[in-house]
Coordinates of C-alpha atoms and ligand atoms in Angstrom, one line a residue:
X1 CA 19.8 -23.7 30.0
X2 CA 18.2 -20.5 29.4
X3 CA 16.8 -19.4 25.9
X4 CA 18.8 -16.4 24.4
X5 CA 16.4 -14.5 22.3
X6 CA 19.0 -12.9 20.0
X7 CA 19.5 -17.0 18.5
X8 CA 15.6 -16.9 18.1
X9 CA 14.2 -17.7 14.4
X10 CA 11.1 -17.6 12.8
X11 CA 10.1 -20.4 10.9
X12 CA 9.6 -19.8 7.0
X13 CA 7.4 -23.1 5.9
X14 CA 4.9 -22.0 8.4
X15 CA 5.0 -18.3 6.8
X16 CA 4.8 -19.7 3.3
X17 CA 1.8 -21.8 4.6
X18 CA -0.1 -18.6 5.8
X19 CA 0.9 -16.5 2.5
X20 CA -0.2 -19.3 0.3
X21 CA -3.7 -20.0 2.2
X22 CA -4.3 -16.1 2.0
X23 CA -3.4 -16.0 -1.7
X24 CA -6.1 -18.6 -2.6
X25 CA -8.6 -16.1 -1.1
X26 CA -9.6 -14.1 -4.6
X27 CA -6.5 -16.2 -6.7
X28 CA -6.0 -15.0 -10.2
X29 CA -4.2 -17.6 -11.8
X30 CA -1.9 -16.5 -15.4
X31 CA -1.2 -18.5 -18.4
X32 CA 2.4 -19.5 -17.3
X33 CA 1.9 -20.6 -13.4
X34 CA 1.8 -17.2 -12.0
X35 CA -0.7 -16.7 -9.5
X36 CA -1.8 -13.6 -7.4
X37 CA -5.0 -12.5 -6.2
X38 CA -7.6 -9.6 -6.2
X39 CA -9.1 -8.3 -2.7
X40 CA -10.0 -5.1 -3.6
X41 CA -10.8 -3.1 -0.1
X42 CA -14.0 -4.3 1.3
X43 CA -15.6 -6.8 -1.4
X44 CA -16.4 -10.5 -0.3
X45 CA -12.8 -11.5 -1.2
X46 CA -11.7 -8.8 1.3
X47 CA -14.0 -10.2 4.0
X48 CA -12.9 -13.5 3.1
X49 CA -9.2 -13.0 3.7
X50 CA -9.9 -10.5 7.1
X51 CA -11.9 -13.5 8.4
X52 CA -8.9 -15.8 7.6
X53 CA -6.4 -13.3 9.1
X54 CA -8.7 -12.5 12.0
X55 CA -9.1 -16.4 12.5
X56 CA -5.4 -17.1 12.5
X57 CA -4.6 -14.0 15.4
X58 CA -7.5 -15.6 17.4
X59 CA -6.4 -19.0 17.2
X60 CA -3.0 -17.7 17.9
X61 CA -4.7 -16.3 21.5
X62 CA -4.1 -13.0 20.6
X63 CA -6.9 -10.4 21.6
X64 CA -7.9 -9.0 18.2
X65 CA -10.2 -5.4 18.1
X66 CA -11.6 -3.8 14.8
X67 CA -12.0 0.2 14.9
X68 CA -14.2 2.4 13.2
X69 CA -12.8 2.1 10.0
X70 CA -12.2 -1.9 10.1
X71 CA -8.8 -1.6 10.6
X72 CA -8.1 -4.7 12.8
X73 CA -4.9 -4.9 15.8
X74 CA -4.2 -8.7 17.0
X75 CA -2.3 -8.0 20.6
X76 CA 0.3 -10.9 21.8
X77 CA 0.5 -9.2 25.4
X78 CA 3.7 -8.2 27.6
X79 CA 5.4 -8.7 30.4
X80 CA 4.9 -4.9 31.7
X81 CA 1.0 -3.6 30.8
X82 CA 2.0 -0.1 31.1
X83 CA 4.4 0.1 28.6
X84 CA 3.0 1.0 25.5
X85 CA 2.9 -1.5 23.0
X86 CA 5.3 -2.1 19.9
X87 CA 3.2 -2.3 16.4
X88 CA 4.1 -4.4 13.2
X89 CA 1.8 -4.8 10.2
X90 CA 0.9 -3.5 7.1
X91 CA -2.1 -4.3 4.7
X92 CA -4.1 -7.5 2.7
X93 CA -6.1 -5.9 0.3
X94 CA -4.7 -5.9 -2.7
X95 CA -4.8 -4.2 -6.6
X96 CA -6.9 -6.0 -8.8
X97 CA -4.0 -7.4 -10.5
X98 CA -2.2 -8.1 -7.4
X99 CA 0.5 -10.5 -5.8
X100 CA 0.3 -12.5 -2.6
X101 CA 2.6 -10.7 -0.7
X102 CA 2.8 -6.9 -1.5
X103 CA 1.1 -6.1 2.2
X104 CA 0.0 -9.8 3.2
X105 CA 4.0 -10.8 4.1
X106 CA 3.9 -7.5 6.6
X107 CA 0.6 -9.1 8.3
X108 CA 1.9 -12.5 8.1
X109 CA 5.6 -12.1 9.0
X110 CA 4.3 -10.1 12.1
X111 CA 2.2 -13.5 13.1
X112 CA 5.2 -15.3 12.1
X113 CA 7.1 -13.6 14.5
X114 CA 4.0 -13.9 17.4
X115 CA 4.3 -17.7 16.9
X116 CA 7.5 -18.4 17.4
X117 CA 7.4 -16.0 20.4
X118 CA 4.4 -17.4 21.7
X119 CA 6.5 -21.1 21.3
X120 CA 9.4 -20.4 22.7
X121 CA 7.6 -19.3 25.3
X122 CA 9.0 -15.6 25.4
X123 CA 7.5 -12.5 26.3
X124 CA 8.9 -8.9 26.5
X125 CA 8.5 -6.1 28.7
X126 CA 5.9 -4.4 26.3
X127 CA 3.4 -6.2 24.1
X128 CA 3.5 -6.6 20.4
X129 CA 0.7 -5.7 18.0
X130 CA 0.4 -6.8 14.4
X131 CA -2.2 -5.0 12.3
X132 CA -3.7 -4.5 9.0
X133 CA -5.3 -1.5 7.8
X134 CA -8.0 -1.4 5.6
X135 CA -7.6 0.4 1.8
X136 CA -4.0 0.7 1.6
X137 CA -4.0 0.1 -2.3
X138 CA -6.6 3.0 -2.4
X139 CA -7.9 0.8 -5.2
X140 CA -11.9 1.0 -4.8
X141 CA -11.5 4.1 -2.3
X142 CA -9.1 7.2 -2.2
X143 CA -6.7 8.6 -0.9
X144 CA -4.6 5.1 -0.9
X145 CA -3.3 4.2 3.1
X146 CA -7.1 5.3 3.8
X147 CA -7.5 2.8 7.1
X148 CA -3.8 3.9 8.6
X149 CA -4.8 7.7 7.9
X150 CA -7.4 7.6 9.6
X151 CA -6.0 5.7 12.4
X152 CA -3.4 8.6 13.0
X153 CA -6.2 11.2 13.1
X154 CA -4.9 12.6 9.5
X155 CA -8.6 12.0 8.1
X156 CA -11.5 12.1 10.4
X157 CA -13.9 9.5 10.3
X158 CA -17.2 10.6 9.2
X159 CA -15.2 11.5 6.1
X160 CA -13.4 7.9 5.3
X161 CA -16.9 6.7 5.8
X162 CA -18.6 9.2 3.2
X163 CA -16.0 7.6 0.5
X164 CA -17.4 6.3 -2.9
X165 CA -16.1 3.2 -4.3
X166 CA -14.9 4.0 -7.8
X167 CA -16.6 0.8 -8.8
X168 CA -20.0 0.9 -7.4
X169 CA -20.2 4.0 -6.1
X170 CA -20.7 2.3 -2.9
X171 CA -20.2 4.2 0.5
X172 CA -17.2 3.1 2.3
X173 CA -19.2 3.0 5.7
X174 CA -22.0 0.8 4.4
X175 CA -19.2 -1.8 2.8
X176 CA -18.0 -1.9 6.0
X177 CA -20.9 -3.2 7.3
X178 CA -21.9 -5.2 5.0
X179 CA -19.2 -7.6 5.5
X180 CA -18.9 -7.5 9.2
X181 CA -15.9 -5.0 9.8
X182 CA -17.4 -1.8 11.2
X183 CA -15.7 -2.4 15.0
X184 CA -16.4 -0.3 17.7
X185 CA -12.4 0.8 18.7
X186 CA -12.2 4.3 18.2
X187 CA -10.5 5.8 15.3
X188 CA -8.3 7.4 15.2
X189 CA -6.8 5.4 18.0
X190 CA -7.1 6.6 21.3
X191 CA -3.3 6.2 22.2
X192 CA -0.3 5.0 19.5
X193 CA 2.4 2.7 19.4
X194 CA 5.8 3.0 21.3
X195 CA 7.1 2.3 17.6
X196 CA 5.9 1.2 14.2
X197 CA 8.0 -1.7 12.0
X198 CA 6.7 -2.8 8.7
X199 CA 8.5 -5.7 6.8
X200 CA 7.2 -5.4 2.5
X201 CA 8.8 -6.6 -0.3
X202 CA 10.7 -4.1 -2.2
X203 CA 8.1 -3.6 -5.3
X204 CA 11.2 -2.7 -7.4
X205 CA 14.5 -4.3 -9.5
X206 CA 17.2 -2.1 -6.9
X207 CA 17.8 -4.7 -4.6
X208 CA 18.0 -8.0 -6.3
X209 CA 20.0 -5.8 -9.2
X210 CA 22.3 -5.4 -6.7
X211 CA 21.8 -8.9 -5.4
X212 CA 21.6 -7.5 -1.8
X213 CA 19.0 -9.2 0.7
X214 CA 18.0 -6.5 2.9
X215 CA 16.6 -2.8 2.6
X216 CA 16.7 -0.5 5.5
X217 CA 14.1 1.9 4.4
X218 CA 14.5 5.8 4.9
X219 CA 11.5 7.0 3.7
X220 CA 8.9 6.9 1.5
X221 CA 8.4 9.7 -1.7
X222 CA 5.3 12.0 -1.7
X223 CA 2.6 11.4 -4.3
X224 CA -0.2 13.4 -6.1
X225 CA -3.2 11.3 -7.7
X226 CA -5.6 13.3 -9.8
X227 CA -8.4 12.5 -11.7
X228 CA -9.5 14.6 -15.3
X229 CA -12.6 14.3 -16.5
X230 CA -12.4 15.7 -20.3
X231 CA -16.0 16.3 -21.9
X232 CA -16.1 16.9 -25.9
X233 CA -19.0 16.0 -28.7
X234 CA -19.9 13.0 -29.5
X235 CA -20.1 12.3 -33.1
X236 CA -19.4 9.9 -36.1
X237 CA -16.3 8.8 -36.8
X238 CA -16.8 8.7 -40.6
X239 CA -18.6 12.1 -41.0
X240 CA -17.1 14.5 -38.6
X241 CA -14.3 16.9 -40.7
X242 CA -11.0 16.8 -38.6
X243 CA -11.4 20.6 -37.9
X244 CA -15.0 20.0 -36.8
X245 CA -14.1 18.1 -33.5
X246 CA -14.3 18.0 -29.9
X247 CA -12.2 14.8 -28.9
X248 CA -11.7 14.4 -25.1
X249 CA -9.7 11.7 -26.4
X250 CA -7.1 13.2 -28.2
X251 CA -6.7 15.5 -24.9
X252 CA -5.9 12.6 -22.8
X253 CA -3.6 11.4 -25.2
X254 CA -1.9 14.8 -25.1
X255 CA -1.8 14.7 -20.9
X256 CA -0.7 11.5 -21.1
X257 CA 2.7 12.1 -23.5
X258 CA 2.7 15.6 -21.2
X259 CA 3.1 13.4 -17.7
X260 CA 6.1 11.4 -18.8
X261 CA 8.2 14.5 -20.2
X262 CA 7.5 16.6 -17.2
X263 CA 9.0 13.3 -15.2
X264 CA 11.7 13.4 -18.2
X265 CA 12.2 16.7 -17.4
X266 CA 12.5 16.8 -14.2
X267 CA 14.4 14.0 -13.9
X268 CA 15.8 12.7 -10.3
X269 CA 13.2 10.3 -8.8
X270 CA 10.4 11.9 -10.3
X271 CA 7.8 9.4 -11.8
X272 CA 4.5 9.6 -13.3
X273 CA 1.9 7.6 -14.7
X274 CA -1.9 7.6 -16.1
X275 CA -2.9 4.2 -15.0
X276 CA -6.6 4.2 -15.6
X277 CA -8.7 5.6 -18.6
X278 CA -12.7 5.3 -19.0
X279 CA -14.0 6.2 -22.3
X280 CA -17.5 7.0 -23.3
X281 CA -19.2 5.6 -25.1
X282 CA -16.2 3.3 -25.5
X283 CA -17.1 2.4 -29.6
X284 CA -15.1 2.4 -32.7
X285 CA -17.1 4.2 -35.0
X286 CA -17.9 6.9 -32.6
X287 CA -16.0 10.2 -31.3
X288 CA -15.8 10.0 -27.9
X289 CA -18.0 12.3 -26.0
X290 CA -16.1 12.2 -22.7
X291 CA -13.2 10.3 -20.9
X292 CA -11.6 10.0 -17.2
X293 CA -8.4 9.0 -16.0
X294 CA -5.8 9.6 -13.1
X295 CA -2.4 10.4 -13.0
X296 CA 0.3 9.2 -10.4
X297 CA 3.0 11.5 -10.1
X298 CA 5.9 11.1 -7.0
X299 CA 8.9 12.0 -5.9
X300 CA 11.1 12.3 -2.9
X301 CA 11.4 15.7 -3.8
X302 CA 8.8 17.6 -2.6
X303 CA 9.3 20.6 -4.3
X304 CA 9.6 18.9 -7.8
X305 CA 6.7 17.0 -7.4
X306 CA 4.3 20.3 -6.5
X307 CA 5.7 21.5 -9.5
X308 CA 5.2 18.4 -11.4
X309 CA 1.7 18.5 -10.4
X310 CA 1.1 21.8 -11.1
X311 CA 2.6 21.2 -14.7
X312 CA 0.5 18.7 -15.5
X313 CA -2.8 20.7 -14.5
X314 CA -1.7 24.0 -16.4
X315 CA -1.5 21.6 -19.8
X316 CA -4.5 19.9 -19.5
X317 CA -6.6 22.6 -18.8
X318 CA -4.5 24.5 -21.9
X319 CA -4.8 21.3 -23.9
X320 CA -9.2 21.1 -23.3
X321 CA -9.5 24.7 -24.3
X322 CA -7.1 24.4 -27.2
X323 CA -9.6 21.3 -28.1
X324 CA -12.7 23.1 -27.5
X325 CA -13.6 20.2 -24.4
X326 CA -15.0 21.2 -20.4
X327 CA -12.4 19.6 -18.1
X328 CA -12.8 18.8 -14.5
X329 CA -10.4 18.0 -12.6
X330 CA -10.6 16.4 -8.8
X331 CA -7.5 16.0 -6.0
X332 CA -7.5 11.7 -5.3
X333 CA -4.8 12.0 -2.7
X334 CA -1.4 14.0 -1.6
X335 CA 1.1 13.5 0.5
X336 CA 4.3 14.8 1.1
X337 CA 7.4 12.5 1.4
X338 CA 8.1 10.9 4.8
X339 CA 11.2 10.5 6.1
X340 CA 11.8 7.6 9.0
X341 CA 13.3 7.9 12.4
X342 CA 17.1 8.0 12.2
X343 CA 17.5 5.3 15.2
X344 CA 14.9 2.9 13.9
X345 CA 16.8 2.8 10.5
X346 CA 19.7 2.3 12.5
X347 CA 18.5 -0.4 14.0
X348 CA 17.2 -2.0 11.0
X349 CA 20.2 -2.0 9.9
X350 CA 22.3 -3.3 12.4
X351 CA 19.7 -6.2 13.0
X352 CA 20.4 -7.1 9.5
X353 CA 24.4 -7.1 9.6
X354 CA 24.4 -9.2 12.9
X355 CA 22.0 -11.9 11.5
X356 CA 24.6 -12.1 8.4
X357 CA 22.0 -10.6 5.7
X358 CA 23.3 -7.8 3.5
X359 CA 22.1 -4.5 3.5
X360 CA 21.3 -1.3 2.1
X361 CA 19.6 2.2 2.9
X362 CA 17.0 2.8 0.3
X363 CA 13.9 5.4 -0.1
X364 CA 10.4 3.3 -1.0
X365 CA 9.1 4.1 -4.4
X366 CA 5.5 3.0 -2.7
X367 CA 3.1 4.0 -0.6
X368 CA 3.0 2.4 2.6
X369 CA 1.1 2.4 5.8
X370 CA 3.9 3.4 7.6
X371 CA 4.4 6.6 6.0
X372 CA 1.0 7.2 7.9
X373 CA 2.0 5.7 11.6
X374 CA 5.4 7.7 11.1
X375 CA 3.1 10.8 11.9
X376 CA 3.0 9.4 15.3
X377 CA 5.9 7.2 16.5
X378 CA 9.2 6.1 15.4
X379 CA 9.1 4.0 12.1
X380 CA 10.9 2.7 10.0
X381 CA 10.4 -0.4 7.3
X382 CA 12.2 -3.4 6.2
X383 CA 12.5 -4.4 2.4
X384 CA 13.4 -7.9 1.1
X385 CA 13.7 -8.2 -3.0
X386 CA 11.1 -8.5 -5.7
X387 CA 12.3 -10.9 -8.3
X388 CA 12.3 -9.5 -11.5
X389 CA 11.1 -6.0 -9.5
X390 CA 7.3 -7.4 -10.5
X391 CA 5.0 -5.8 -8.4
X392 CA 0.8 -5.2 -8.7
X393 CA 1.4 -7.9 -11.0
X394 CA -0.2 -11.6 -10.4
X395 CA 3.6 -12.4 -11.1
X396 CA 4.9 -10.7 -8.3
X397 CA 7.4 -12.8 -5.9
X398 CA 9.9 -13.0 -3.4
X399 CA 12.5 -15.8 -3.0
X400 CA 11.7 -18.1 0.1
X401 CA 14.7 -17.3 1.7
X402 CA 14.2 -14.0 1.4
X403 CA 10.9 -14.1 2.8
X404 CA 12.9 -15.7 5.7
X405 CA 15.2 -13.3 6.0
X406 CA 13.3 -10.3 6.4
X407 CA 11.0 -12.1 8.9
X408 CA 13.7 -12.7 11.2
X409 CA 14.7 -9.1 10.9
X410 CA 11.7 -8.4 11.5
X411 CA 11.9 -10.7 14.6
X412 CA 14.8 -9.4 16.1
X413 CA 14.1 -6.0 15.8
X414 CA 10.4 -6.1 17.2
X415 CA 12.6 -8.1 20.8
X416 CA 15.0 -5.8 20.7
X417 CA 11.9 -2.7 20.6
X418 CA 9.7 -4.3 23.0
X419 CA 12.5 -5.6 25.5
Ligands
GLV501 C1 0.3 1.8 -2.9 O1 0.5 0.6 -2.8 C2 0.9 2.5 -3.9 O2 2.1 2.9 -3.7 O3 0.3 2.8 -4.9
MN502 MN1 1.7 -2.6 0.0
MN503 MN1 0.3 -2.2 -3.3

């Protein structure tokens, strides 16, 4: 009797095997049971969990190759070499706060889906890749998708390399090296994919709100991150009159109350957020003498959101002045929104509906490294539900049978690409 592929499953306590082993590399454990992990781009805990991955695709016989920027391709090879290949894939380094799947199930559902190939003994016309690119969180280095950027030529090397780590100031290039990931395939890559898949977990409350198992993804929402630098005077907090001040303080205060009415404002899908603040000297007693933070500001619009960001930067310079502070201010990242390839969303969809899973067309409030490969062949991305919509959050989850069934979409649509 001959196999028909289309009845082909993957098998979930395998996956949750491989998503649990990754997640103990850098665990963060909560007070009530929750656990994630923190493998921030190209620390130990990031080499640690790229030699686990990288161990797993060779032991799996796949040919692995690391490029110039340590993004690393595992290739489970086809039936037809000249056919370009089909990619899956997405990212394992995570936020410092982070969950064991934002990234990791698009890496490990892509082995999943190798494995049961490789054990049922099939293989299509073209061959299938699963990735990971390094620095998707843009954590320790901006711009955030850094590795799949530069894999599609929209950075150029030397320049990824030169990137500080906000940490350390580390140089991105030396990190590399330092923990063994500074390949030799050239970046960006010299040919692409035939296609680009990437199964994530939604990140968000929409689908399990609406208690629907699937989303077929349509695009992803552009994104400005800035970073302000406001510089006052320093003095006592007892002693200095009111009217006598210079507080960069008070002026990030003001930028931050500023960011979420312009989003209020605006309204639609625009979102913005000041997610990291450094004060100096950091004391109670003492008027601060400068302070740095970012703001996150996106939208599918992109109109809105270039005038959302030029909002914000008209304030807080008004708002320094007004205060008598210097500002700086420096671009992190900025990308316009993405929209995937009609036919691929298609298809994601209609995999979904003939396996039984519900489904829905929905825009990803993320970044993703797909919005990067969709520079360069068809993409598109599949969702499964975040319980709770938890996300860069140790408590961050995904039920088990959803995890299964957006790996066997997953499946299905990677045979029916690469056949
Ligand atoms: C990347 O994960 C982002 O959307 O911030
Ligand atoms: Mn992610
Ligand atoms: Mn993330």
């Amino acid at each position: 009797m001959t196999l028909d592929v289309t009845d082909l499953r993957i098998s979930l306590p395998r996956l949750i095997e491989r998503i649990e082993a990754l997640g103990n590399v850098g665990r963060v454990d909560g007070p009530k049971g929750e656990w994630g992990c923190a493998r921030l781009a190209l620390t130990d805990a990031d080499r640690d969990g790229r030699d686990l991955v990288t161990t797993w695709m060779a032991d799996l016989g796949l040919e692995v190759t690391i490029d110039g920027v340590g993004n690393a391709v595992a290739t489970y090879a086809g039936s037809d070499p000249s056919m370009a290949p089909v990619m899956t894939g997405s990212h394992i380094d995570t936020v410092r706060t982070g969950g064991r799947f934002d990234g990791n199930l698009g890496v490990l559902g892509g082995l999943e889906v190798v494995e049961t190939l490789a054990r049922a003994g099939v293989r299509p016309r073209r061959a299938i890749q699963v990735a990971f690119f390094t620095d998707e969180e843009g954590s320790r280095f901006h711009p955030d998708m850094l590795g799949s950027l530069v894999y599609v030529g929209g950075l150029a090397l030397e320049e990824a390399l030169d990137m500080r780590a906000h940490d350390n100031d580390a140089r991105l290039g030396d990190e590399l090296a330092r923990i063994g990931y500074a390949g030799s395939m050239p970046c960006p890559a010299a040919t692409f994919p035939h296609a680009y898949i990437e199964l994530h977990i939604e990140q968000g409350p929409v689908l399990e709100a609406e208690g629907i198992t699937i989303g077929a993804v349509t695009g992803v929402q552009g994104i400005y991150w800035n970073e302000f630098t406001i510089t006052g005077q320093s003095a006592h907090a007892g002693t200095t009159p009111m009217r006598m001040r210079k507080d960069p303080m008070v002026v990030a205060a003001q930028i931050t109350t500023e960011a979420r009415a312009i989003a209020t404002r605006l309204g639609g899908a625009q979102v913005a957020t000041v997610g990291r603040l450094d004060v100096f000297p950091d004391l109670t007693n003492v008027v601060p003498a400068r302070v740095t933070f970012t703001t996150d500001m996106r939208n599918t619009d992109g109109l809105k959101l270039d005038e959302a960001d030029q909002a914000i930067k008209a304030f807080a310079a008004r708002m320094a002045a007004d205060e008598g502070c210097e500002m700086t201010m420096t671009p992190l990242a900025h990308f316009e929104p993405v929209e995937f390839n009609p036919l691929m969303i298609d298809l994601v969809e209609a995999t979904s509906k003939r396996l039984g899973y519900s489904v829905r067309r929905m825009p990803s409030g993320a970044g993703h490294d797909a919005q990067m490969l969709a520079r360069v062949c068809p993409t598109a991305m599949i969702f499964v539900p975040s319980i709770n919509g938890l996300s860069h959050n140790i408590a961050e989850d995904t039920a088990p049978s959803d995890l299964e069934a957006g790996a066997n979409v997953l499946l299905q649509t990677l045979l029916h690409l690469a056949s």
